[in-house]
């Protein structure tokens, strides 16, 4: 592929290079999306120029802009799932594995803010493709399965799907806030903030899923019990 200025000129592809070209198109589209901060200004013509093919050649792979953006989102969903799976491999304990998935989720969202907005912060009117929905549900099932392992271990109680959704909302809210640049001071130590968010969600769920919903949570009755629990857990850690 010869490079001329900002454009590339591609020679005719050999048989079997179609999939490689498709990946190049997706990578170019994702770069342009990131550079533009969203998909509003993205055009198939700009992507074709970036890759070094004619616009009609692009239509052989993607029939319109929506299908191209959908394919980019699909790839990002797969990358998010792989990141969470890789993070979990470092832990044998199911609760620690769940926490690792949560931290990986937040870090991925912060590293890919434009892509994250396309995945989960698009207007409701923007339809998701069937493939996107399947990829999103696969990521969700990954979290549900991790929660189910914690339920089997006894650290969490309740319906794994319901608990997983609560935890997902927590990390999603964390990412959404941080990438929106809210008008108040950001956390000084980002890693500590992410860890505290994930720990709070996990420990809170471990307690909340044990209690009937009608049990009132009153400060005076909680304080002594929680202090004792924290002391016991700290002593257990020191014993190891």
PDB file of N, CA and C in Angstrom, residues 32 123 147 160:
ATOM      1  N   UNK A  32     -11.422   7.464  13.296  1.00  0.00           N
ATOM      2  CA  UNK A  32     -12.120   8.688  12.912  1.00  0.00           C
ATOM      3  C   UNK A  32     -13.209   9.041  13.918  1.00  0.00           C
ATOM      4  N   UNK A 123     -28.588   7.918  22.110  1.00  0.00           N
ATOM      5  CA  UNK A 123     -30.018   8.202  22.315  1.00  0.00           C
ATOM      6  C   UNK A 123     -30.855   6.952  22.104  1.00  0.00           C
ATOM      7  N   UNK A 147     -21.266 -13.517  39.112  1.00  0.00           N
ATOM      8  CA  UNK A 147     -22.098 -13.369  40.309  1.00  0.00           C
ATOM      9  C   UNK A 147     -22.611 -14.732  40.763  1.00  0.00           C
ATOM     10  N   UNK A 160     -28.796 -14.226  40.616  1.00  0.00           N
ATOM     11  CA  UNK A 160     -27.567 -13.716  40.003  1.00  0.00           C
ATOM     12  C   UNK A 160     -27.811 -12.623  38.967  1.00  0.00           C
TER      13      UNK A 160
END
